[in-house]
Coordinates of N, CA, C and O in Angstrom, one line a residue:
M1 N 74.2 92.4 88.6 CA 73.5 93.5 88.5 C 72.3 93.0 87.8 O 72.4 92.3 86.7
P2 N 71.0 93.4 87.9 CA 69.7 92.8 87.3 C 69.8 93.5 85.9 O 70.2 94.6 85.6
E3 N 69.4 92.4 85.0 CA 69.2 93.0 83.6 C 68.5 94.5 83.5 O 68.9 95.2 82.6
E4 N 67.3 94.7 84.1 CA 66.7 95.9 83.8 C 67.2 97.1 84.3 O 67.0 98.0 83.8
S5 N 68.5 96.9 85.2 CA 69.1 98.1 85.6 C 70.5 98.5 84.7 O 71.2 99.3 85.0
I6 N 70.6 97.8 83.5 CA 71.9 97.7 82.7 C 71.1 98.8 81.4 O 70.1 98.4 80.8
L7 N 71.7 99.9 81.6 CA 71.3 101.0 80.7 C 71.7 100.8 79.2 O 70.8 100.6 78.3
V8 N 73.1 100.3 79.0 CA 73.7 99.9 77.7 C 74.3 98.6 77.9 O 75.4 98.5 78.9
E9 N 74.2 97.5 77.0 CA 74.8 96.1 77.2 C 76.2 96.4 76.5 O 76.5 97.6 75.5
K10 N 77.0 95.8 77.3 CA 78.5 95.9 76.8 C 78.8 95.9 75.4 O 79.8 96.4 74.9
S11 N 78.0 95.0 74.7 CA 78.4 94.9 73.2 C 77.9 96.0 72.5 O 78.4 95.9 71.2
K12 N 77.1 96.8 73.0 CA 76.5 98.2 72.3 C 77.4 99.3 72.7 O 77.1 100.5 72.6
L13 N 78.6 99.1 73.4 CA 79.6 100.3 73.5 C 80.7 100.3 72.8 O 81.3 99.4 72.2
R14 N 81.3 101.5 72.4 CA 82.3 101.7 71.5 C 83.2 102.9 72.1 O 82.4 103.9 72.8
I15 N 84.5 102.7 72.2 CA 85.3 104.0 72.7 C 86.4 104.4 71.7 O 86.7 103.7 70.8
H16 N 86.6 105.8 71.8 CA 87.5 106.5 70.9 C 87.1 106.3 69.6 O 88.2 105.9 68.6
V17 N 85.7 106.4 69.0 CA 85.5 106.3 67.8 C 85.8 107.6 67.1 O 85.7 108.7 67.1
P18 N 86.3 107.2 65.8 CA 86.8 108.3 65.0 C 85.5 109.0 64.1 O 84.8 108.3 63.8
A19 N 85.6 110.1 63.9 CA 84.4 111.1 63.4 C 84.8 112.5 63.2 O 85.6 113.3 64.1
D20 N 85.0 112.9 62.1 CA 85.1 114.4 61.8 C 83.9 115.4 61.9 O 84.4 116.7 61.7
T21 N 82.8 114.8 61.8 CA 81.9 115.9 61.7 C 80.7 115.5 62.9 O 80.8 114.2 63.0
W22 N 79.5 116.2 63.0 CA 78.7 115.8 64.1 C 77.8 114.7 63.3 O 77.3 113.7 63.9
Q23 N 77.6 114.9 61.9 CA 77.0 113.7 61.1 C 77.6 112.4 61.4 O 77.0 111.4 61.5
E24 N 78.9 112.4 61.3 CA 79.8 111.0 61.5 C 79.5 110.6 62.7 O 79.5 109.3 62.8
A25 N 79.7 111.5 63.7 CA 79.5 110.8 65.0 C 78.2 110.2 65.4 O 78.0 109.1 65.9
I26 N 77.0 110.8 64.7 CA 75.6 110.3 64.9 C 75.5 108.9 64.1 O 75.2 108.0 64.6
A27 N 76.2 108.8 62.9 CA 76.4 107.9 62.0 C 77.2 106.6 62.7 O 76.6 105.3 62.7
Q28 N 78.0 107.0 63.5 CA 79.1 105.8 64.1 C 78.1 105.1 65.3 O 77.8 104.1 65.5
A29 N 77.5 106.1 66.1 CA 76.7 105.6 67.1 C 75.5 104.6 66.7 O 75.2 103.5 67.2
G30 N 74.7 105.2 65.5 CA 73.6 104.5 65.0 C 74.3 103.3 64.4 O 73.3 102.1 64.5
A31 N 75.6 103.1 63.8 CA 76.0 102.1 63.0 C 75.9 100.9 64.2 O 75.9 99.6 63.9
V32 N 76.4 101.2 65.7 CA 76.4 100.1 66.7 C 74.7 99.3 66.6 O 74.7 98.2 66.7
L33 N 73.8 100.2 66.6 CA 72.3 99.7 66.6 C 72.2 99.0 65.1 O 71.3 98.0 65.2
E34 N 72.7 99.5 64.0 CA 72.3 98.9 62.9 C 73.0 97.5 62.8 O 72.4 96.4 62.5
E35 N 74.3 97.3 63.2 CA 75.1 96.0 63.4 C 74.2 95.1 64.5 O 74.1 93.8 64.2
A36 N 73.6 95.4 65.3 CA 72.9 94.8 66.0 C 71.5 94.3 65.5 O 70.8 93.5 66.2
G37 N 71.0 94.8 64.4 CA 69.7 94.5 63.9 C 68.5 95.4 64.4 O 67.5 95.2 64.3
S38 N 68.8 96.2 65.2 CA 67.9 97.0 66.0 C 67.1 98.0 65.1 O 66.1 98.5 65.2
I39 N 68.0 98.6 64.2 CA 67.5 99.6 63.2 C 68.0 99.4 61.8 O 68.8 98.6 61.7
T40 N 67.3 100.0 60.8 CA 68.0 100.0 59.5 C 69.0 101.3 59.2 O 68.6 102.4 60.1
H41 N 69.3 101.4 58.2 CA 70.1 102.7 58.0 C 69.3 103.9 57.7 O 69.6 105.1 58.2
D42 N 68.0 103.8 57.5 CA 67.0 104.9 57.4 C 67.0 105.5 58.7 O 66.7 106.5 58.5
Y43 N 67.1 104.7 59.9 CA 67.1 105.7 61.0 C 68.1 106.5 61.2 O 68.1 107.5 61.9
I44 N 69.4 106.1 60.7 CA 70.4 106.8 60.9 C 70.2 108.2 60.3 O 70.4 109.4 60.5
D45 N 70.0 108.1 58.9 CA 69.5 109.4 58.1 C 68.4 110.1 58.7 O 68.6 111.2 58.8
A46 N 67.4 109.5 59.5 CA 66.4 110.3 60.2 C 67.0 111.2 61.5 O 66.4 112.2 61.7
M47 N 68.0 110.5 62.0 CA 68.6 111.3 63.2 C 69.5 112.3 62.8 O 69.1 113.4 63.4
I48 N 70.0 112.2 61.4 CA 70.6 113.3 61.0 C 69.9 114.5 60.6 O 70.1 115.7 61.1
S49 N 68.8 114.1 59.8 CA 67.9 115.0 59.4 C 67.2 115.8 60.5 O 66.8 116.9 60.5
A50 N 66.7 115.0 61.7 CA 66.5 115.6 62.6 C 67.2 116.9 63.3 O 66.7 118.0 63.7
V51 N 68.3 116.7 63.4 CA 69.3 117.6 63.9 C 69.5 118.8 62.8 O 69.5 120.1 63.0
E52 N 69.5 118.4 61.5 CA 69.6 119.4 60.5 C 68.0 120.4 60.5 O 68.1 121.5 60.3
E53 N 67.2 119.9 60.8 CA 66.0 120.6 60.9 C 65.6 121.1 61.9 O 65.1 122.4 62.0
F54 N 65.9 120.6 63.1 CA 65.6 121.3 64.5 C 66.6 122.0 65.3 O 66.4 122.4 66.3
G55 N 67.9 121.8 64.6 CA 69.0 122.3 65.5 C 69.6 121.3 66.3 O 68.9 120.0 66.3
P56 N 70.7 121.5 67.1 CA 71.6 120.5 67.9 C 70.6 120.3 69.4 O 71.4 120.4 70.0
Y57 N 69.5 120.2 69.2 CA 68.7 119.8 70.7 C 69.2 118.5 71.3 O 68.9 118.5 72.5
I58 N 69.8 117.9 70.5 CA 70.3 116.5 71.4 C 71.5 116.6 71.8 O 71.7 115.7 72.7
V59 N 72.0 117.6 71.9 CA 73.2 118.1 72.8 C 72.6 118.7 74.1 O 72.3 119.7 74.4
I60 N 72.3 117.6 75.1 CA 71.7 117.9 76.3 C 72.2 118.5 77.4 O 71.7 119.1 78.2
M61 N 73.6 118.2 77.6 CA 74.6 118.6 78.6 C 75.8 118.8 78.1 O 76.0 118.2 77.0
P62 N 76.7 119.5 78.7 CA 78.2 119.6 78.1 C 78.7 118.4 77.8 O 78.8 117.6 78.6
G63 N 79.0 118.3 76.5 CA 79.7 117.1 76.1 C 79.0 116.0 75.8 O 79.7 115.0 75.5
F64 N 77.6 116.0 75.7 CA 76.8 114.8 75.7 C 75.6 115.1 74.9 O 74.9 116.1 75.0
A65 N 75.5 114.3 73.8 CA 74.3 114.2 73.0 C 73.7 112.9 72.9 O 74.0 111.7 73.1
I66 N 72.3 112.9 72.9 CA 71.4 111.8 72.7 C 71.0 111.8 71.4 O 69.9 112.7 70.9
A67 N 71.3 111.0 70.5 CA 71.1 110.9 69.3 C 70.0 110.0 69.0 O 69.9 109.0 69.7
H68 N 68.7 110.6 68.3 CA 67.5 109.9 68.4 C 66.7 110.5 67.1 O 66.7 111.9 66.6
A69 N 65.4 109.7 66.8 CA 64.7 110.6 66.1 C 63.3 109.7 66.3 O 63.2 109.0 67.3
A70 N 62.3 110.4 65.7 CA 60.8 109.8 65.9 C 60.8 108.5 65.6 O 61.5 107.9 64.8
P71 N 60.1 107.7 66.2 CA 59.6 106.4 66.0 C 59.2 106.4 64.7 O 58.3 106.9 64.1
C72 N 59.9 105.1 63.8 CA 59.4 105.0 62.5 C 59.7 103.4 62.2 O 60.1 102.6 63.0
P73 N 59.2 103.1 61.1 CA 59.2 101.7 60.4 C 60.8 101.2 60.5 O 61.3 100.1 60.6
A74 N 61.9 102.1 60.5 CA 63.4 101.8 60.5 C 63.8 101.4 61.8 O 64.9 100.9 62.1
V75 N 62.8 101.3 62.8 CA 63.1 100.7 64.1 C 62.7 99.4 64.4 O 61.6 99.3 64.2
K76 N 63.6 98.5 64.4 CA 63.0 97.1 64.7 C 62.6 96.7 66.0 O 62.1 95.8 66.4
R77 N 63.4 97.6 66.8 CA 63.4 97.1 68.3 C 63.9 98.0 69.0 O 64.9 98.9 68.6
E78 N 63.4 98.4 70.3 CA 64.1 99.3 71.0 C 65.5 98.9 71.6 O 65.8 97.8 71.7
D79 N 66.4 100.1 71.6 CA 67.9 99.5 71.9 C 68.4 100.9 72.2 O 68.2 102.1 71.8
I80 N 69.5 100.8 72.9 CA 70.5 101.9 73.3 C 71.9 101.4 72.9 O 72.4 100.4 73.3
A81 N 72.5 102.6 72.3 CA 74.1 102.3 72.2 C 75.0 103.6 72.7 O 74.2 104.4 72.5
L82 N 76.2 103.4 73.1 CA 76.9 104.5 73.5 C 78.3 104.4 73.0 O 78.7 103.6 72.9
V83 N 78.7 105.5 72.3 CA 80.0 105.7 71.8 C 81.1 107.3 72.4 O 80.2 108.1 72.5
T84 N 82.1 106.8 72.8 CA 82.8 107.9 72.9 C 83.7 108.4 71.8 O 84.0 107.5 71.0
L85 N 83.7 109.8 71.5 CA 84.5 110.1 70.3 C 86.0 110.1 70.6 O 86.4 110.4 71.6
E86 N 86.9 109.9 69.6 CA 88.3 110.0 69.7 C 88.8 111.5 69.8 O 89.6 111.5 70.6
K87 N 88.0 112.4 69.3 CA 88.2 113.8 69.5 C 87.0 114.7 69.7 O 85.8 114.2 69.1
P88 N 86.8 115.9 70.5 CA 85.6 116.5 70.7 C 85.0 117.2 69.3 O 86.1 117.6 68.4
L89 N 83.8 117.0 69.2 CA 83.1 117.6 67.9 C 82.1 118.6 68.3 O 81.6 118.6 69.3
N90 N 82.1 119.8 67.3 CA 81.0 120.7 67.6 C 79.8 120.3 66.7 O 79.9 120.1 65.5
F91 N 78.7 120.6 67.5 CA 77.4 120.2 66.8 C 76.7 121.5 66.6 O 75.4 121.5 66.2
G92 N 77.1 122.8 67.1 CA 76.6 124.0 67.0 C 75.7 124.3 68.3 O 74.7 124.9 68.2
S93 N 76.1 123.9 69.4 CA 75.3 123.8 70.5 C 76.0 124.7 71.7 O 77.3 124.5 71.5
P94 N 75.5 125.2 72.7 CA 76.2 126.0 73.5 C 77.1 124.9 74.6 O 77.9 125.3 75.2
N95 N 76.3 123.6 74.5 CA 76.7 122.6 75.2 C 78.1 122.0 74.4 O 78.7 120.8 75.0
D96 N 78.5 122.2 73.6 CA 79.6 121.9 72.7 C 80.8 122.2 73.7 O 81.0 123.2 74.4
P97 N 82.1 121.2 73.2 CA 82.1 120.1 72.1 C 81.7 118.9 72.8 O 81.7 118.5 74.0
V98 N 81.1 117.9 71.8 CA 80.8 116.8 72.4 C 81.7 115.4 72.3 O 82.6 115.4 71.1
L99 N 81.8 114.6 73.5 CA 82.8 113.6 73.2 C 82.0 112.2 73.6 O 82.4 111.2 73.5
V100 N 80.8 112.3 74.0 CA 79.7 111.1 74.2 C 78.5 111.3 73.6 O 77.9 112.3 73.7
V101 N 78.4 110.2 72.8 CA 77.3 110.0 72.1 C 76.4 108.9 72.3 O 76.7 107.7 72.2
L102 N 75.0 109.1 73.0 CA 74.3 108.1 73.3 C 73.2 107.8 71.9 O 72.7 108.9 71.6
C103 N 72.8 106.8 71.7 CA 71.9 106.6 70.4 C 70.8 105.8 71.0 O 71.0 104.8 71.5
V104 N 69.7 106.1 70.7 CA 68.3 105.5 71.1 C 67.4 105.3 70.3 O 67.0 106.4 69.2
S105 N 67.0 104.0 70.1 CA 65.9 103.6 69.0 C 64.7 103.2 70.1 O 64.8 102.5 70.9
C106 N 63.5 103.8 69.5 CA 62.2 103.6 70.3 C 61.2 103.2 69.2 O 61.2 103.6 68.3
I107 N 60.5 102.2 69.3 CA 59.2 101.8 68.8 C 58.1 102.5 68.6 O 57.2 102.7 67.8
D108 N 57.7 103.4 69.8 CA 56.7 104.5 69.9 C 57.0 105.3 70.8 O 58.1 105.4 71.4
H109 N 56.0 106.4 70.9 CA 56.3 107.6 71.9 C 56.4 107.2 73.2 O 57.1 107.8 73.8
D110 N 55.7 106.2 73.7 CA 55.9 105.9 75.1 C 57.1 105.3 75.4 O 57.7 105.7 76.4
S111 N 57.7 104.4 74.7 CA 58.9 103.8 75.0 C 60.0 104.8 74.8 O 61.0 104.8 75.4
H112 N 59.8 105.8 73.9 CA 60.8 106.8 73.8 C 60.9 107.5 74.8 O 62.0 107.9 75.2
L113 N 59.9 108.3 75.3 CA 59.9 108.8 76.6 C 60.5 108.0 78.0 O 61.4 108.5 78.8
N114 N 60.0 106.8 78.1 CA 60.5 105.9 79.0 C 62.1 105.8 78.9 O 63.2 105.5 79.8
A115 N 62.7 105.7 77.8 CA 64.3 105.3 77.5 C 64.8 106.5 77.9 O 65.9 106.6 78.5
L116 N 64.3 108.1 77.3 CA 64.9 109.3 77.8 C 64.9 109.4 79.3 O 65.8 109.5 79.8
Q117 N 63.8 108.9 80.1 CA 63.9 109.0 81.5 C 65.0 107.9 82.1 O 65.5 108.6 83.2
K118 N 65.2 106.9 81.6 CA 66.0 105.9 82.1 C 67.7 106.7 82.0 O 68.3 106.6 82.9
V119 N 67.7 107.4 80.6 CA 68.9 107.7 80.5 C 69.2 108.9 81.6 O 70.2 109.0 82.0
A120 N 68.4 109.9 81.7 CA 68.5 110.9 82.5 C 68.7 110.3 84.0 O 69.6 111.0 84.8
E121 N 67.9 109.5 84.5 CA 68.2 109.0 85.9 C 69.6 108.4 86.1 O 70.1 108.3 87.1
A122 N 70.0 107.6 85.0 CA 71.5 107.1 85.2 C 72.3 108.0 85.1 O 73.7 107.8 85.6
L123 N 72.3 108.9 84.2 CA 73.3 110.0 84.3 C 72.9 111.2 84.8 O 73.2 112.5 84.1
D124 N 72.7 111.2 86.1 CA 72.3 112.1 86.9 C 73.3 113.2 87.1 O 73.2 114.3 87.9
S125 N 74.7 113.2 86.8 CA 75.8 114.1 87.5 C 76.7 114.2 86.1 O 76.7 113.6 85.3
E126 N 76.9 115.5 86.0 CA 77.6 115.9 84.8 C 79.0 115.6 84.8 O 79.7 115.3 83.7
E127 N 79.5 115.2 86.0 CA 80.9 114.4 86.4 C 81.1 113.3 85.5 O 82.5 112.9 85.0
I128 N 80.1 112.6 85.2 CA 80.1 111.4 84.8 C 80.6 111.3 83.1 O 81.5 110.6 82.7
F129 N 80.3 112.4 82.5 CA 80.5 112.6 81.0 C 82.1 112.6 80.8 O 82.5 111.8 80.1
P130 N 83.0 113.5 81.6 CA 84.4 113.5 81.3 C 85.1 112.0 81.4 O 85.8 111.6 81.0
Q131 N 84.4 111.5 82.7 CA 84.9 110.2 83.2 C 84.6 109.1 82.0 O 85.4 108.3 81.7
M132 N 83.6 109.2 81.2 CA 83.1 108.2 80.3 C 83.9 108.6 79.2 O 84.5 107.5 78.4
A133 N 84.0 109.8 78.7 CA 84.9 109.9 77.5 C 86.3 109.8 77.6 O 87.0 109.2 76.9
A134 N 86.9 109.4 78.9 CA 88.5 109.3 79.2 C 88.7 107.7 79.3 O 89.8 107.3 79.5
A135 N 87.4 106.9 79.7 CA 87.5 105.4 79.7 C 88.5 104.8 78.2 O 88.2 105.2 77.3
S136 N 89.4 104.1 79.0 CA 90.3 103.4 77.8 C 90.0 102.0 77.3 O 90.5 101.6 76.4
T137 N 88.9 101.5 78.2 CA 88.5 100.3 77.8 C 87.0 100.2 77.8 O 86.2 101.1 78.6
V138 N 86.3 99.2 77.2 CA 84.9 98.9 77.1 C 84.5 98.8 78.4 O 83.4 99.3 79.0
D139 N 85.1 97.8 79.2 CA 84.9 97.2 80.6 C 84.8 98.4 81.4 O 83.9 98.6 82.4
E140 N 85.9 99.6 81.2 CA 86.0 100.8 82.0 C 84.8 101.5 81.9 O 84.2 102.1 82.8
L141 N 84.3 101.8 80.9 CA 83.3 102.7 80.2 C 81.8 102.1 80.8 O 81.2 102.7 81.4
F142 N 81.8 100.5 80.8 CA 80.5 100.0 81.2 C 80.5 100.4 82.9 O 79.3 100.6 83.2
D143 N 81.6 100.0 83.5 CA 81.5 100.2 84.9 C 81.3 101.8 85.1 O 80.4 102.1 86.3
I144 N 81.8 102.6 84.7 CA 81.4 104.0 85.1 C 80.0 104.2 84.6 O 79.2 104.8 85.3
L145 N 79.5 104.0 83.5 CA 78.1 104.0 83.0 C 77.1 103.5 84.1 O 76.0 104.0 84.4
H146 N 77.3 102.4 84.7 CA 76.6 101.5 85.5 C 77.1 101.8 87.1 O 76.5 100.9 87.8
H147 N 77.6 102.6 87.4 CA 78.2 103.3 88.6 C 78.6 102.3 89.5 O 78.2 101.9 90.7
R148 N 79.5 101.1 88.8 CA 80.2 100.0 89.7 C 81.3 100.6 90.3 O 82.1 101.4 89.8

């Protein structure tokens, strides 16, 4: 599969991540990008603050949230991580509970829109979210995410 068609690198996938609150879920997804050197911890704080300020707009479909914040100096490079949660969590959205959190870091407004468009195209069916949440290995999650 060509590199440009890979939405999330296998090294940035995590399954059955423990979290007791939506804030912890965002922090866990962000931690994957922090470990990769793509963001600093300030970006995790910004993602949580954005939901506190604007509400759970990041829960875009039943069971699925896209954690992100406005481009800022805490973003070192564009990147995407995805985690499935150990248990469903409420974010205060009609699309609760959430089981899958995608974390997106972007360096500017255009890359932010392009990343979200790539996500929308790749995740074009609501049926994919229960499959992703049920994945028992990173390899299985990767295959589901990339329609293999």
